[in-house]
Amino acid sequence: MQTISKQQARLFILSKQGLIGGYRFVGKEGAYNFVRQAGCIQYDPVDVCGKNAELTLQSRVKGFRKNMLHDLLYKDRLLVDYADKELSIWPTEDWPYFSSYRERSLELGKTFEGLEELKDKAIAYIDENGPVSSDSLPIEGEIFWHSSMHWSGNWDKKSAAARSVLEQLYTDGELIIHHKKGSRKFYDLAGKYLPESLLKAENPCKDEESFLCWRVLRRIGAVGILWDKNSTAFLDNMK
């Protein structure tokens, strides 16, 4: 076993993150490469002096501009908005690894009476009309959600049917976020933007244990070094 000092660990982590020395990440390609190295960066819509993802990249990527992240997400489609630790931004190439998330979402969605019919209606409308938000999808009514849905904690609530069916299709992997206007999300069919070879790719993780191992290694690689104790870096790894 190799031992290093706290100072060596600090310097290694700062270097890994691109926060000391010369810039290791430059321009739009650098922004993409940093996200690939980190695995994911958390999305947070709160904007005081910039959104979390933008500030993360600005501090590490030389010449970073907001439009670079926008293009990587919504034009190049090299990055995607989806859940990981929280709602996050991660490389689209990792889509197959999250198959178990989508499978779980599909199974839980079947427990809500009438939801499957609403999903079919929403898909048909989006296929014909293009990207929609919850305000523009012509589905009325409410749906009652239980705490067992998705990975959002313990709660029971009603929500507008249009919003609920869009979020369900999004977690199912049928929809992706086409673009955002402020904090409002517009959804479109994933098949229009992601290659079929990726959407139908086999899950590289054969079981939950191998998926957990992949995520743990991914988190360690994101930071650079993590100790073998409880840490928020591993939040949600056990779900």
PDB file of C-alpha atoms in Angstrom:
ATOM      1  CA  MET A   1       0.000   0.000   0.000  1.00  0.00           C
ATOM      2  CA  GLN A   2       1.329   3.420  -0.970  1.00  0.00           C
ATOM      3  CA  THR A   3       1.062   6.310   1.472  1.00  0.00           C
ATOM      4  CA  ILE A   4       0.906   9.973   0.488  1.00  0.00           C
ATOM      5  CA  SER A   5       0.698  13.128   2.560  1.00  0.00           C
ATOM      6  CA  LYS A   6      -2.394  15.332   2.831  1.00  0.00           C
ATOM      7  CA  GLN A   7      -0.546  18.023   0.889  1.00  0.00           C
ATOM      8  CA  GLN A   8       0.227  15.598  -1.924  1.00  0.00           C
ATOM      9  CA  ALA A   9      -3.408  14.526  -1.999  1.00  0.00           C
ATOM     10  CA  ARG A  10      -4.586  18.153  -2.142  1.00  0.00           C
ATOM     11  CA  LEU A  11      -2.248  18.986  -5.009  1.00  0.00           C
ATOM     12  CA  PHE A  12      -3.218  15.863  -6.926  1.00  0.00           C
ATOM     13  CA  ILE A  13      -6.950  16.624  -6.619  1.00  0.00           C
ATOM     14  CA  LEU A  14      -6.480  20.262  -7.663  1.00  0.00           C
ATOM     15  CA  SER A  15      -4.410  19.164 -10.655  1.00  0.00           C
ATOM     16  CA  LYS A  16      -6.948  16.474 -11.589  1.00  0.00           C
ATOM     17  CA  GLN A  17      -9.681  19.114 -11.490  1.00  0.00           C
ATOM     18  CA  GLY A  18      -7.666  21.530 -13.611  1.00  0.00           C
ATOM     19  CA  LEU A  19      -7.625  24.125 -10.834  1.00  0.00           C
ATOM     20  CA  ILE A  20      -3.866  24.696 -10.568  1.00  0.00           C
ATOM     21  CA  GLY A  21      -1.085  25.127 -13.096  1.00  0.00           C
ATOM     22  CA  GLY A  22      -1.689  25.800 -16.754  1.00  0.00           C
ATOM     23  CA  TYR A  23      -5.079  25.085 -18.310  1.00  0.00           C
ATOM     24  CA  ARG A  24      -5.521  21.424 -19.243  1.00  0.00           C
ATOM     25  CA  PHE A  25      -8.976  21.980 -20.721  1.00  0.00           C
ATOM     26  CA  VAL A  26      -9.530  24.528 -23.497  1.00  0.00           C
ATOM     27  CA  GLY A  27     -12.645  25.641 -25.406  1.00  0.00           C
ATOM     28  CA  LYS A  28     -15.688  23.524 -26.238  1.00  0.00           C
ATOM     29  CA  GLU A  29     -13.639  20.365 -26.696  1.00  0.00           C
ATOM     30  CA  GLY A  30     -12.071  20.987 -23.307  1.00  0.00           C
ATOM     31  CA  ALA A  31     -15.507  21.391 -21.720  1.00  0.00           C
ATOM     32  CA  TYR A  32     -16.560  18.053 -23.174  1.00  0.00           C
ATOM     33  CA  ASN A  33     -13.344  16.358 -22.068  1.00  0.00           C
ATOM     34  CA  PHE A  34     -13.745  17.653 -18.525  1.00  0.00           C
ATOM     35  CA  VAL A  35     -17.283  16.260 -18.275  1.00  0.00           C
ATOM     36  CA  ARG A  36     -16.016  12.930 -19.597  1.00  0.00           C
ATOM     37  CA  GLN A  37     -13.299  12.931 -16.930  1.00  0.00           C
ATOM     38  CA  ALA A  38     -15.709  13.933 -14.171  1.00  0.00           C
ATOM     39  CA  GLY A  39     -18.407  11.499 -15.325  1.00  0.00           C
ATOM     40  CA  CYS A  40     -21.095  14.071 -14.626  1.00  0.00           C
ATOM     41  CA  ILE A  41     -21.636  17.582 -13.366  1.00  0.00           C
ATOM     42  CA  GLN A  42     -24.740  18.439 -11.375  1.00  0.00           C
ATOM     43  CA  TYR A  43     -27.412  20.537 -13.024  1.00  0.00           C
ATOM     44  CA  ASP A  44     -28.929  23.247 -10.825  1.00  0.00           C
ATOM     45  CA  PRO A  45     -31.300  25.858 -12.315  1.00  0.00           C
ATOM     46  CA  VAL A  46     -30.461  28.443  -9.634  1.00  0.00           C
ATOM     47  CA  ASP A  47     -28.614  31.316 -11.290  1.00  0.00           C
ATOM     48  CA  VAL A  48     -27.162  33.978  -9.007  1.00  0.00           C
ATOM     49  CA  CYS A  49     -23.950  34.709 -10.864  1.00  0.00           C
ATOM     50  CA  GLY A  50     -24.154  31.710 -13.193  1.00  0.00           C
ATOM     51  CA  LYS A  51     -25.577  28.187 -13.006  1.00  0.00           C
ATOM     52  CA  ASN A  52     -23.615  25.476 -11.240  1.00  0.00           C
ATOM     53  CA  ALA A  53     -22.632  23.598 -14.397  1.00  0.00           C
ATOM     54  CA  GLU A  54     -21.486  26.810 -16.087  1.00  0.00           C
ATOM     55  CA  LEU A  55     -19.414  27.912 -13.076  1.00  0.00           C
ATOM     56  CA  THR A  56     -17.853  24.460 -12.809  1.00  0.00           C
ATOM     57  CA  LEU A  57     -16.692  24.603 -16.417  1.00  0.00           C
ATOM     58  CA  GLN A  58     -15.726  28.280 -16.345  1.00  0.00           C
ATOM     59  CA  SER A  59     -13.277  27.653 -13.488  1.00  0.00           C
ATOM     60  CA  ARG A  60     -11.590  24.759 -15.285  1.00  0.00           C
ATOM     61  CA  VAL A  61     -11.876  25.397 -19.018  1.00  0.00           C
ATOM     62  CA  LYS A  62      -9.937  28.161 -20.726  1.00  0.00           C
ATOM     63  CA  GLY A  63     -12.161  30.351 -22.891  1.00  0.00           C
ATOM     64  CA  PHE A  64     -15.395  28.677 -21.752  1.00  0.00           C
ATOM     65  CA  ARG A  65     -18.638  30.366 -22.811  1.00  0.00           C
ATOM     66  CA  LYS A  66     -22.242  29.414 -21.927  1.00  0.00           C
ATOM     67  CA  ASN A  67     -23.087  28.654 -25.539  1.00  0.00           C
ATOM     68  CA  MET A  68     -20.454  25.888 -25.557  1.00  0.00           C
ATOM     69  CA  LEU A  69     -22.386  23.874 -22.977  1.00  0.00           C
ATOM     70  CA  HIS A  70     -25.650  24.623 -24.768  1.00  0.00           C
ATOM     71  CA  ASP A  71     -24.224  23.354 -28.057  1.00  0.00           C
ATOM     72  CA  LEU A  72     -22.754  20.210 -26.479  1.00  0.00           C
ATOM     73  CA  LEU A  73     -26.172  19.431 -24.975  1.00  0.00           C
ATOM     74  CA  TYR A  74     -28.658  20.521 -27.617  1.00  0.00           C
ATOM     75  CA  LYS A  75     -26.821  20.699 -30.951  1.00  0.00           C
ATOM     76  CA  ASP A  76     -23.931  18.241 -30.869  1.00  0.00           C
ATOM     77  CA  ARG A  77     -25.783  15.931 -28.432  1.00  0.00           C
ATOM     78  CA  LEU A  78     -22.455  14.810 -26.982  1.00  0.00           C
ATOM     79  CA  LEU A  79     -23.854  15.527 -23.508  1.00  0.00           C
ATOM     80  CA  VAL A  80     -27.303  14.779 -22.089  1.00  0.00           C
ATOM     81  CA  ASP A  81     -29.394  15.952 -19.115  1.00  0.00           C
ATOM     82  CA  TYR A  82     -30.415  12.974 -17.004  1.00  0.00           C
ATOM     83  CA  ALA A  83     -30.221  11.679 -13.447  1.00  0.00           C
ATOM     84  CA  ASP A  84     -27.060  10.422 -11.804  1.00  0.00           C
ATOM     85  CA  LYS A  85     -26.213  11.672  -8.334  1.00  0.00           C
ATOM     86  CA  GLU A  86     -28.924  14.295  -8.892  1.00  0.00           C
ATOM     87  CA  LEU A  87     -30.243  15.718 -12.154  1.00  0.00           C
ATOM     88  CA  SER A  88     -26.941  15.940 -13.954  1.00  0.00           C
ATOM     89  CA  ILE A  89     -25.156  16.458 -17.241  1.00  0.00           C
ATOM     90  CA  TRP A  90     -23.117  13.532 -18.471  1.00  0.00           C
ATOM     91  CA  PRO A  91     -21.654  12.131 -21.709  1.00  0.00           C
ATOM     92  CA  THR A  92     -24.275  10.674 -24.042  1.00  0.00           C
ATOM     93  CA  GLU A  93     -21.957   7.726 -24.643  1.00  0.00           C
ATOM     94  CA  ASP A  94     -22.797   6.555 -21.096  1.00  0.00           C
ATOM     95  CA  TRP A  95     -26.489   6.076 -22.005  1.00  0.00           C
ATOM     96  CA  PRO A  96     -26.314   2.232 -21.970  1.00  0.00           C
ATOM     97  CA  TYR A  97     -24.981   2.199 -18.395  1.00  0.00           C
ATOM     98  CA  PHE A  98     -28.210   3.727 -17.098  1.00  0.00           C
ATOM     99  CA  SER A  99     -30.453   1.040 -18.589  1.00  0.00           C
ATOM    100  CA  SER A 100     -31.497  -0.096 -15.108  1.00  0.00           C
ATOM    101  CA  TYR A 101     -32.783   3.422 -14.319  1.00  0.00           C
ATOM    102  CA  ARG A 102     -34.984   3.365 -17.390  1.00  0.00           C
ATOM    103  CA  GLU A 103     -36.166  -0.196 -16.814  1.00  0.00           C
ATOM    104  CA  ARG A 104     -37.164   0.663 -13.256  1.00  0.00           C
ATOM    105  CA  SER A 105     -39.014   3.743 -14.462  1.00  0.00           C
ATOM    106  CA  LEU A 106     -40.926   1.696 -17.054  1.00  0.00           C
ATOM    107  CA  GLU A 107     -42.001  -0.887 -14.485  1.00  0.00           C
ATOM    108  CA  LEU A 108     -43.105   1.674 -11.918  1.00  0.00           C
ATOM    109  CA  GLY A 109     -44.989   3.639 -14.556  1.00  0.00           C
ATOM    110  CA  LYS A 110     -47.182   0.600 -15.210  1.00  0.00           C
ATOM    111  CA  THR A 111     -48.563   0.806 -11.667  1.00  0.00           C
ATOM    112  CA  PHE A 112     -50.462   4.031 -12.434  1.00  0.00           C
ATOM    113  CA  GLU A 113     -53.861   3.492 -13.991  1.00  0.00           C
ATOM    114  CA  GLY A 114     -54.320   5.282 -17.296  1.00  0.00           C
ATOM    115  CA  LEU A 115     -50.712   6.441 -17.560  1.00  0.00           C
ATOM    116  CA  GLU A 116     -49.830   4.151 -20.473  1.00  0.00           C
ATOM    117  CA  GLU A 117     -52.651   5.645 -22.566  1.00  0.00           C
ATOM    118  CA  LEU A 118     -51.443   9.149 -21.773  1.00  0.00           C
ATOM    119  CA  LYS A 119     -47.905   8.172 -22.768  1.00  0.00           C
ATOM    120  CA  ASP A 120     -49.122   6.925 -26.151  1.00  0.00           C
ATOM    121  CA  LYS A 121     -51.084  10.142 -26.657  1.00  0.00           C
ATOM    122  CA  ALA A 122     -48.083  12.309 -25.736  1.00  0.00           C
ATOM    123  CA  ILE A 123     -45.682  10.412 -28.001  1.00  0.00           C
ATOM    124  CA  ALA A 124     -48.066  10.708 -30.950  1.00  0.00           C
ATOM    125  CA  TYR A 125     -48.482  14.451 -30.392  1.00  0.00           C
ATOM    126  CA  ILE A 126     -44.735  15.076 -30.036  1.00  0.00           C
ATOM    127  CA  ASP A 127     -43.961  12.948 -33.081  1.00  0.00           C
ATOM    128  CA  GLU A 128     -46.288  15.123 -35.152  1.00  0.00           C
ATOM    129  CA  ASN A 129     -45.673  18.531 -33.585  1.00  0.00           C
ATOM    130  CA  GLY A 130     -42.113  18.490 -32.282  1.00  0.00           C
ATOM    131  CA  PRO A 131     -40.731  19.681 -28.921  1.00  0.00           C
ATOM    132  CA  VAL A 132     -43.222  20.455 -26.147  1.00  0.00           C
ATOM    133  CA  SER A 133     -43.210  21.724 -22.589  1.00  0.00           C
ATOM    134  CA  SER A 134     -45.791  20.874 -19.954  1.00  0.00           C
ATOM    135  CA  ASP A 135     -47.660  24.047 -20.923  1.00  0.00           C
ATOM    136  CA  SER A 136     -47.978  23.153 -24.587  1.00  0.00           C
ATOM    137  CA  LEU A 137     -48.835  19.445 -24.362  1.00  0.00           C
ATOM    138  CA  PRO A 138     -52.662  19.177 -24.715  1.00  0.00           C
ATOM    139  CA  ILE A 139     -53.270  16.695 -21.902  1.00  0.00           C
ATOM    140  CA  GLU A 140     -55.587  17.729 -19.063  1.00  0.00           C
ATOM    141  CA  GLY A 141     -56.147  16.444 -15.524  1.00  0.00           C
ATOM    142  CA  GLU A 142     -53.961  15.322 -12.634  1.00  0.00           C
ATOM    143  CA  ILE A 143     -52.024  12.220 -11.644  1.00  0.00           C
ATOM    144  CA  PHE A 144     -51.377  11.079  -8.063  1.00  0.00           C
ATOM    145  CA  TRP A 145     -47.765  10.016  -7.538  1.00  0.00           C
ATOM    146  CA  HIS A 146     -46.383   7.779  -4.778  1.00  0.00           C
ATOM    147  CA  SER A 147     -42.966   7.982  -3.143  1.00  0.00           C
ATOM    148  CA  SER A 148     -41.926   4.757  -4.880  1.00  0.00           C
ATOM    149  CA  MET A 149     -41.627   6.539  -8.221  1.00  0.00           C
ATOM    150  CA  HIS A 150     -38.153   7.259  -9.579  1.00  0.00           C
ATOM    151  CA  TRP A 151     -35.429   8.307  -7.115  1.00  0.00           C
ATOM    152  CA  SER A 152     -36.875  11.460  -5.613  1.00  0.00           C
ATOM    153  CA  GLY A 153     -37.324  10.591  -1.924  1.00  0.00           C
ATOM    154  CA  ASN A 154     -40.442   9.970   0.145  1.00  0.00           C
ATOM    155  CA  TRP A 155     -43.551  11.886  -0.877  1.00  0.00           C
ATOM    156  CA  ASP A 156     -47.078  11.561  -2.206  1.00  0.00           C
ATOM    157  CA  LYS A 157     -48.570  14.308  -4.326  1.00  0.00           C
ATOM    158  CA  LYS A 158     -50.790  15.259  -7.219  1.00  0.00           C
ATOM    159  CA  SER A 159     -49.340  16.892 -10.298  1.00  0.00           C
ATOM    160  CA  ALA A 160     -50.624  18.064 -13.664  1.00  0.00           C
ATOM    161  CA  ALA A 161     -51.038  15.137 -16.039  1.00  0.00           C
ATOM    162  CA  ALA A 162     -49.127  16.861 -18.856  1.00  0.00           C
ATOM    163  CA  ARG A 163     -46.110  17.466 -16.667  1.00  0.00           C
ATOM    164  CA  SER A 164     -46.288  13.995 -15.143  1.00  0.00           C
ATOM    165  CA  VAL A 165     -46.454  12.144 -18.445  1.00  0.00           C
ATOM    166  CA  LEU A 166     -43.520  14.150 -19.842  1.00  0.00           C
ATOM    167  CA  GLU A 167     -41.400  13.412 -16.777  1.00  0.00           C
ATOM    168  CA  GLN A 168     -42.379   9.745 -16.948  1.00  0.00           C
ATOM    169  CA  LEU A 169     -41.427   9.451 -20.618  1.00  0.00           C
ATOM    170  CA  TYR A 170     -38.206  11.309 -19.878  1.00  0.00           C
ATOM    171  CA  THR A 171     -37.166   8.913 -17.114  1.00  0.00           C
ATOM    172  CA  ASP A 172     -38.277   6.000 -19.323  1.00  0.00           C
ATOM    173  CA  GLY A 173     -35.768   7.200 -21.924  1.00  0.00           C
ATOM    174  CA  GLU A 174     -38.446   7.797 -24.575  1.00  0.00           C
ATOM    175  CA  LEU A 175     -37.875  11.557 -24.426  1.00  0.00           C
ATOM    176  CA  ILE A 176     -34.831  13.728 -23.939  1.00  0.00           C
ATOM    177  CA  ILE A 177     -34.624  17.417 -23.179  1.00  0.00           C
ATOM    178  CA  HIS A 178     -34.610  19.182 -26.523  1.00  0.00           C
ATOM    179  CA  HIS A 179     -33.732  22.576 -25.042  1.00  0.00           C
ATOM    180  CA  LYS A 180     -34.460  24.831 -22.091  1.00  0.00           C
ATOM    181  CA  LYS A 181     -35.833  28.345 -21.825  1.00  0.00           C
ATOM    182  CA  GLY A 182     -34.734  29.496 -18.409  1.00  0.00           C
ATOM    183  CA  SER A 183     -35.727  26.635 -16.121  1.00  0.00           C
ATOM    184  CA  ARG A 184     -38.519  25.410 -18.434  1.00  0.00           C
ATOM    185  CA  LYS A 185     -37.761  22.134 -20.209  1.00  0.00           C
ATOM    186  CA  PHE A 186     -38.856  21.277 -23.732  1.00  0.00           C
ATOM    187  CA  TYR A 187     -38.934  17.592 -24.619  1.00  0.00           C
ATOM    188  CA  ASP A 188     -38.689  15.652 -27.863  1.00  0.00           C
ATOM    189  CA  LEU A 189     -38.369  12.005 -28.876  1.00  0.00           C
ATOM    190  CA  ALA A 190     -34.961  10.564 -28.049  1.00  0.00           C
ATOM    191  CA  GLY A 191     -34.930   8.599 -31.296  1.00  0.00           C
ATOM    192  CA  LYS A 192     -34.779  11.805 -33.328  1.00  0.00           C
ATOM    193  CA  TYR A 193     -31.435  12.817 -31.827  1.00  0.00           C
ATOM    194  CA  LEU A 194     -29.628   9.789 -30.454  1.00  0.00           C
ATOM    195  CA  PRO A 195     -28.463   6.954 -32.725  1.00  0.00           C
ATOM    196  CA  GLU A 196     -30.381   3.694 -32.562  1.00  0.00           C
ATOM    197  CA  SER A 197     -27.116   1.868 -31.915  1.00  0.00           C
ATOM    198  CA  LEU A 198     -26.827   3.797 -28.642  1.00  0.00           C
ATOM    199  CA  LEU A 199     -30.499   3.639 -27.641  1.00  0.00           C
ATOM    200  CA  LYS A 200     -30.627  -0.117 -28.154  1.00  0.00           C
ATOM    201  CA  ALA A 201     -27.138  -0.890 -26.856  1.00  0.00           C
ATOM    202  CA  GLU A 202     -26.867  -3.695 -24.315  1.00  0.00           C
ATOM    203  CA  ASN A 203     -26.259  -2.647 -20.720  1.00  0.00           C
ATOM    204  CA  PRO A 204     -22.515  -3.149 -20.068  1.00  0.00           C
ATOM    205  CA  CYS A 205     -23.362  -3.858 -16.402  1.00  0.00           C
ATOM    206  CA  LYS A 206     -24.776  -7.362 -16.122  1.00  0.00           C
ATOM    207  CA  ASP A 207     -26.255  -6.877 -12.645  1.00  0.00           C
ATOM    208  CA  GLU A 208     -26.758  -4.267  -9.901  1.00  0.00           C
ATOM    209  CA  GLU A 209     -23.430  -5.107  -8.256  1.00  0.00           C
ATOM    210  CA  SER A 210     -21.445  -4.417 -11.424  1.00  0.00           C
ATOM    211  CA  PHE A 211     -23.432  -1.191 -11.940  1.00  0.00           C
ATOM    212  CA  LEU A 212     -22.605  -0.117  -8.384  1.00  0.00           C
ATOM    213  CA  CYS A 213     -18.910  -0.877  -8.933  1.00  0.00           C
ATOM    214  CA  TRP A 214     -18.942   1.162 -12.159  1.00  0.00           C
ATOM    215  CA  ARG A 215     -20.531   4.124 -10.403  1.00  0.00           C
ATOM    216  CA  VAL A 216     -18.156   3.983  -7.428  1.00  0.00           C
ATOM    217  CA  LEU A 217     -15.109   3.925  -9.708  1.00  0.00           C
ATOM    218  CA  ARG A 218     -16.650   6.750 -11.736  1.00  0.00           C
ATOM    219  CA  ARG A 219     -17.090   8.884  -8.616  1.00  0.00           C
ATOM    220  CA  ILE A 220     -13.547   8.230  -7.449  1.00  0.00           C
ATOM    221  CA  GLY A 221     -12.263   9.149 -10.902  1.00  0.00           C
ATOM    222  CA  ALA A 222     -14.337  12.337 -10.875  1.00  0.00           C
ATOM    223  CA  VAL A 223     -12.693  13.674  -7.729  1.00  0.00           C
ATOM    224  CA  GLY A 224      -9.298  12.043  -8.150  1.00  0.00           C
ATOM    225  CA  ILE A 225      -8.996  10.546  -4.667  1.00  0.00           C
ATOM    226  CA  LEU A 226     -11.690   9.538  -2.148  1.00  0.00           C
ATOM    227  CA  TRP A 227     -11.235   7.975   1.260  1.00  0.00           C
ATOM    228  CA  ASP A 228     -12.912   4.706   2.234  1.00  0.00           C
ATOM    229  CA  LYS A 229     -15.421   6.398   4.548  1.00  0.00           C
ATOM    230  CA  ASN A 230     -18.952   7.709   4.185  1.00  0.00           C
ATOM    231  CA  SER A 231     -19.018  10.628   1.758  1.00  0.00           C
ATOM    232  CA  THR A 232     -21.603  12.694  -0.109  1.00  0.00           C
ATOM    233  CA  ALA A 233     -19.580  11.815  -3.221  1.00  0.00           C
ATOM    234  CA  PHE A 234     -21.309   8.419  -3.046  1.00  0.00           C
ATOM    235  CA  LEU A 235     -24.804   9.862  -2.530  1.00  0.00           C
ATOM    236  CA  ASP A 236     -27.425   7.785  -4.382  1.00  0.00           C
ATOM    237  CA  ASN A 237     -24.961   5.020  -5.276  1.00  0.00           C
ATOM    238  CA  MET A 238     -26.966   2.536  -3.237  1.00  0.00           C
ATOM    239  CA  LYS A 239     -30.294   3.309  -4.916  1.00  0.00           C
TER     240      LYS A 239
END
